[in-house]
Short mmCIF file of C-alpha atoms and ligand atoms in Angstrom, two decimals:
data_model
loop_
_atom_site.label_atom_id
_atom_site.label_comp_id
_atom_site.label_asym_id
_atom_site.label_seq_id
_atom_site.Cartn_x
_atom_site.Cartn_y
_atom_site.Cartn_z
CA MET A 296 -2.06 45.97 18.89
CA SER A 297 -1.56 42.25 18.42
CA VAL A 298 -2.87 39.91 21.08
CA GLU A 299 -0.85 36.71 21.26
CA SER A 300 -2.89 33.61 21.90
CA PRO A 301 -1.52 31.54 24.81
CA THR A 302 0.34 28.33 23.89
CA PRO A 303 -2.04 25.39 24.28
CA ARG A 304 -0.92 23.11 27.11
CA GLY A 305 0.71 19.80 26.25
CA THR A 306 -1.03 16.51 26.99
CA PHE A 307 0.20 14.44 29.91
CA ILE A 308 0.13 10.67 29.27
CA VAL A 309 1.28 8.11 31.85
CA PHE A 310 1.90 4.36 31.48
CA GLU A 311 1.43 2.07 34.44
CA GLY A 312 1.82 -1.67 34.84
CA GLY A 313 3.44 -4.34 36.94
CA ASP A 314 7.12 -5.15 36.63
CA GLY A 315 7.84 -6.89 33.31
CA SER A 316 4.62 -5.76 31.57
CA GLY A 317 6.55 -4.45 28.52
CA LYS A 318 5.75 -0.90 29.57
CA SER A 319 9.10 0.75 28.79
CA THR A 320 9.01 -0.43 25.16
CA GLN A 321 5.52 0.96 24.67
CA VAL A 322 6.49 4.26 26.33
CA GLU A 323 9.39 4.63 23.92
CA ARG A 324 7.27 3.87 20.85
CA LEU A 325 4.45 6.21 21.73
CA ALA A 326 6.75 9.07 22.76
CA SER A 327 8.65 8.88 19.50
CA ARG A 328 5.43 8.69 17.44
CA LEU A 329 4.01 11.78 19.18
CA HIS A 330 7.38 13.65 19.29
CA ALA A 331 6.77 13.85 23.00
CA LEU A 332 9.06 14.27 25.98
CA ARG A 333 9.73 10.73 27.21
CA THR A 334 10.54 10.40 30.87
CA ARG A 335 10.23 7.92 33.74
CA GLU A 336 9.80 7.58 37.49
CA PRO A 337 11.45 7.34 39.86
CA GLY A 338 13.90 9.57 37.97
CA GLY A 339 13.73 12.06 35.12
CA THR A 340 16.03 14.72 36.62
CA PRO A 341 19.55 14.51 38.09
CA ILE A 342 18.23 14.84 41.67
CA SER A 343 15.42 12.34 41.05
CA ASP A 344 17.89 9.89 39.47
CA GLN A 345 20.01 10.02 42.61
CA ILE A 346 16.94 9.28 44.70
CA ARG A 347 16.12 6.42 42.29
CA ALA A 348 19.56 4.86 42.79
CA LEU A 349 19.09 4.98 46.55
CA VAL A 350 15.51 3.70 46.70
CA LEU A 351 16.02 0.78 44.28
CA ASP A 352 19.39 -0.34 45.66
CA PRO A 353 19.12 -4.00 46.77
CA ALA A 354 21.92 -3.30 49.26
CA HIS A 355 19.40 -1.51 51.54
CA PRO A 356 16.83 -4.05 52.76
CA GLU A 357 16.43 -1.93 55.92
CA LEU A 358 14.82 0.99 54.03
CA SER A 359 11.48 1.43 55.77
CA ASN A 360 8.16 1.55 53.92
CA ARG A 361 7.47 5.16 54.95
CA THR A 362 10.93 6.20 53.81
CA GLU A 363 10.32 4.46 50.50
CA ALA A 364 7.03 6.34 49.99
CA LEU A 365 8.64 9.68 50.91
CA LEU A 366 11.59 9.15 48.60
CA MET A 367 9.29 8.24 45.68
CA ALA A 368 7.28 11.39 46.39
CA ALA A 369 10.41 13.55 46.69
CA ALA A 370 11.76 12.28 43.36
CA ARG A 371 8.34 13.02 41.82
CA ALA A 372 8.14 16.58 43.23
CA GLN A 373 11.45 17.48 41.62
CA HIS A 374 10.44 15.77 38.36
CA VAL A 375 7.15 17.70 38.18
CA ASP A 376 8.76 21.06 38.97
CA GLU A 377 11.88 20.73 36.85
CA ARG A 378 10.66 18.76 33.86
CA ILE A 379 7.02 17.73 33.48
CA GLU A 380 5.24 20.99 34.29
CA PRO A 381 7.58 23.23 32.21
CA ALA A 382 7.17 20.87 29.22
CA LEU A 383 3.36 20.87 29.49
CA ALA A 384 3.32 24.64 29.90
CA SER A 385 5.35 25.05 26.71
CA GLY A 386 2.88 22.89 24.76
CA THR A 387 4.95 19.68 24.70
CA THR A 388 3.23 16.31 25.09
CA VAL A 389 4.74 14.29 27.95
CA VAL A 390 4.81 10.47 28.03
CA CYS A 391 5.88 9.25 31.45
CA ASP A 392 6.74 5.70 32.53
CA ARG A 393 4.97 5.50 35.96
CA TYR A 394 3.59 8.30 38.12
CA VAL A 395 1.43 8.70 41.27
CA ALA A 396 -0.54 5.49 40.65
CA SER A 397 2.71 3.51 41.05
CA SER A 398 3.01 4.87 44.58
CA LEU A 399 -0.65 4.09 45.32
CA ALA A 400 -0.12 0.52 44.07
CA TYR A 401 3.37 -0.29 45.41
CA GLN A 402 3.56 1.78 48.59
CA GLY A 403 -0.15 2.24 49.36
CA VAL A 404 -1.27 -1.34 48.80
CA GLY A 405 1.89 -3.40 48.14
CA ARG A 406 3.65 -2.13 51.25
CA GLY A 407 0.39 -1.69 53.17
CA LEU A 408 0.70 2.04 53.94
CA GLY A 409 -2.85 2.74 52.72
CA VAL A 410 -3.99 4.30 49.46
CA GLU A 411 -5.43 7.47 51.01
CA VAL A 412 -2.35 8.54 52.96
CA VAL A 413 -0.12 7.93 49.93
CA ARG A 414 -2.58 9.86 47.75
CA GLU A 415 -2.40 12.86 50.11
CA LEU A 416 1.39 12.76 50.20
CA ASN A 417 1.43 12.78 46.39
CA GLN A 418 -1.10 15.56 46.15
CA PHE A 419 1.48 17.67 47.97
CA ALA A 420 4.40 16.30 45.92
CA THR A 421 2.78 17.06 42.56
CA SER A 422 0.87 20.24 43.49
CA GLY A 423 -2.15 18.32 42.22
CA LEU A 424 -0.88 17.66 38.67
CA VAL A 425 -2.86 14.69 37.29
CA PRO A 426 -2.35 12.92 33.95
CA ASP A 427 -4.82 13.53 31.12
CA LEU A 428 -4.75 9.79 30.45
CA THR A 429 -3.19 6.84 32.26
CA ILE A 430 -2.64 3.68 30.23
CA PHE A 431 -2.57 0.54 32.33
CA LEU A 432 -0.80 -2.34 30.58
CA ASP A 433 -2.57 -5.31 32.07
CA ALA A 434 -0.36 -8.41 31.85
CA ASP A 435 -0.63 -11.69 33.66
CA PRO A 436 1.65 -11.12 36.74
CA ALA A 437 3.21 -14.61 36.62
CA ALA A 438 4.15 -14.32 32.91
CA ALA A 439 5.45 -10.78 33.47
CA ARG A 440 7.64 -11.98 36.31
CA ASP A 441 9.19 -14.64 34.07
CA ARG A 442 10.21 -11.84 31.69
CA LEU A 443 12.15 -10.00 34.41
CA GLY A 444 15.11 -12.38 34.40
CA GLU A 445 17.79 -12.59 37.05
CA SER A 446 18.79 -9.14 38.29
CA LEU A 447 15.94 -7.74 40.35
CA ASP A 448 15.88 -4.32 42.03
CA ARG A 449 14.88 -3.91 45.69
CA ILE A 450 11.16 -3.59 44.91
CA GLU A 451 10.96 -6.33 42.27
CA ASP A 452 12.76 -8.51 44.77
CA ALA A 453 9.85 -8.09 47.18
CA GLY A 454 8.21 -10.96 45.38
CA ALA A 455 5.27 -12.29 43.46
CA GLU A 456 2.74 -11.51 46.15
CA LEU A 457 3.42 -7.78 45.92
CA GLY A 458 3.14 -8.11 42.12
CA GLU A 459 -0.41 -9.44 42.29
CA ARG A 460 -1.54 -6.78 44.75
CA VAL A 461 -0.05 -4.12 42.50
CA VAL A 462 -1.94 -5.37 39.45
CA ASP A 463 -5.21 -5.63 41.43
CA THR A 464 -4.76 -2.02 42.59
CA TYR A 465 -4.27 -0.75 39.05
CA ARG A 466 -7.47 -2.54 37.99
CA MET A 467 -9.30 -0.92 40.90
CA LEU A 468 -7.93 2.57 40.15
CA ALA A 469 -8.81 2.21 36.45
CA SER A 470 -12.37 1.18 37.16
CA ALA A 471 -12.81 4.04 39.66
CA GLU A 472 -11.82 6.67 37.06
CA PRO A 473 -12.79 5.34 33.62
CA ASP A 474 -12.49 8.80 32.01
CA ARG A 475 -8.85 9.15 33.04
CA TRP A 476 -7.70 5.54 32.60
CA VAL A 477 -7.61 3.02 29.80
CA VAL A 478 -6.85 -0.67 30.35
CA ILE A 479 -4.86 -2.34 27.58
CA ASP A 480 -4.39 -6.09 27.26
CA ALA A 481 -0.58 -6.37 27.44
CA ASN A 482 -0.44 -10.04 26.45
CA GLY A 483 0.75 -10.49 22.85
CA THR A 484 3.55 -9.20 20.64
CA ILE A 485 5.04 -5.71 20.97
CA ASP A 486 3.29 -4.71 17.72
CA GLU A 487 -0.07 -6.05 18.83
CA VAL A 488 0.10 -4.15 22.12
CA ALA A 489 1.33 -0.98 20.34
CA ALA A 490 -1.65 -1.12 17.98
CA ARG A 491 -4.00 -1.27 20.98
CA VAL A 492 -2.21 1.68 22.59
CA ASP A 493 -2.42 3.75 19.38
CA ALA A 494 -6.14 3.00 19.02
CA ALA A 495 -6.80 4.10 22.61
CA ILE A 496 -4.77 7.32 22.19
CA ALA A 497 -6.67 8.16 19.02
CA GLU A 498 -10.05 7.47 20.59
CA ARG A 499 -9.45 9.21 23.92
CA LEU A 500 -7.17 12.08 22.97
CA GLY A 501 -7.47 12.38 19.20
CA LEU A 502 -3.66 12.10 18.89
P1 TYD G 239 12.05 0.20 36.95
O1 TYD G 239 13.34 -0.50 36.74
O2 TYD G 239 11.86 1.54 36.34
O3 TYD G 239 10.92 -0.81 36.62
P2 TYD G 239 9.78 -0.83 35.55
O4 TYD G 239 10.46 -1.07 34.23
O5 TYD G 239 8.94 -1.97 36.02
O6 TYD G 239 9.05 0.48 35.63
O7 TYD G 239 11.87 0.28 38.53
C1 TYD G 239 10.94 1.02 39.11
C2 TYD G 239 10.50 0.26 40.35
O8 TYD G 239 10.06 1.20 41.32
C3 TYD G 239 9.34 -0.67 40.06
O9 TYD G 239 9.52 -1.90 40.75
C4 TYD G 239 8.16 0.04 40.65
C5 TYD G 239 8.76 0.87 41.74
N1 TYD G 239 8.04 2.14 42.04
C6 TYD G 239 7.39 2.26 43.25
O10 TYD G 239 7.42 1.34 44.07
N2 TYD G 239 6.73 3.42 43.53
C7 TYD G 239 6.70 4.47 42.67
O11 TYD G 239 6.08 5.53 42.95
C8 TYD G 239 7.38 4.34 41.42
C9 TYD G 239 7.40 5.46 40.43
C10 TYD G 239 8.05 3.15 41.14
#
């Protein structure tokens, strides 16, 4: 009788950073190098993409902060169930552009809802799925904002002050969980930052 060994779980890697930190480029590079599933939040499934369109639409300044947090969490719940968890279970590495920490930073601190209540909401939304490693691309918020250009979404539009609070929150979250986070200096060329990311992935995950 042959006993099949279970498929080893995939590794779950998340990138976080303020708006304009060059995160999406680094996500793309790492995912293609690791032959990983590349995905992003809010979004990643048809339902989550519809929620994304609603929550980022600048035409809705009246969207309340609690609604914003709930919509981010709802998009995430669907993304975890439909895409992230099945990929990990089948042994695929997942590289995701933003995850729960974005809600802690933008809704918890940026919008002032409180980190703990947003953490609890997301515990429910994700059934407790946490990344193996979160890479925080730490860029100077003012320089990052200059890179954003003209067309801002509803959250980017909330201004520079939110941007600084977001970056401070990431620094705080990274220092609270040094085993699960790595902070990368995101100032420099795309290649320089990518080399730092690759070194961190090799050191922390052996990938
Ligand atoms: P996006 O265009 O994907 O920006 P970026 O390239 O900076 O990731 O827009 C996502 C926006 O949504 C961004 O401003 C951060 C915000 N956001 C939250 O406020 N909470 C969340 O939980 C997530 C996932 C994103």
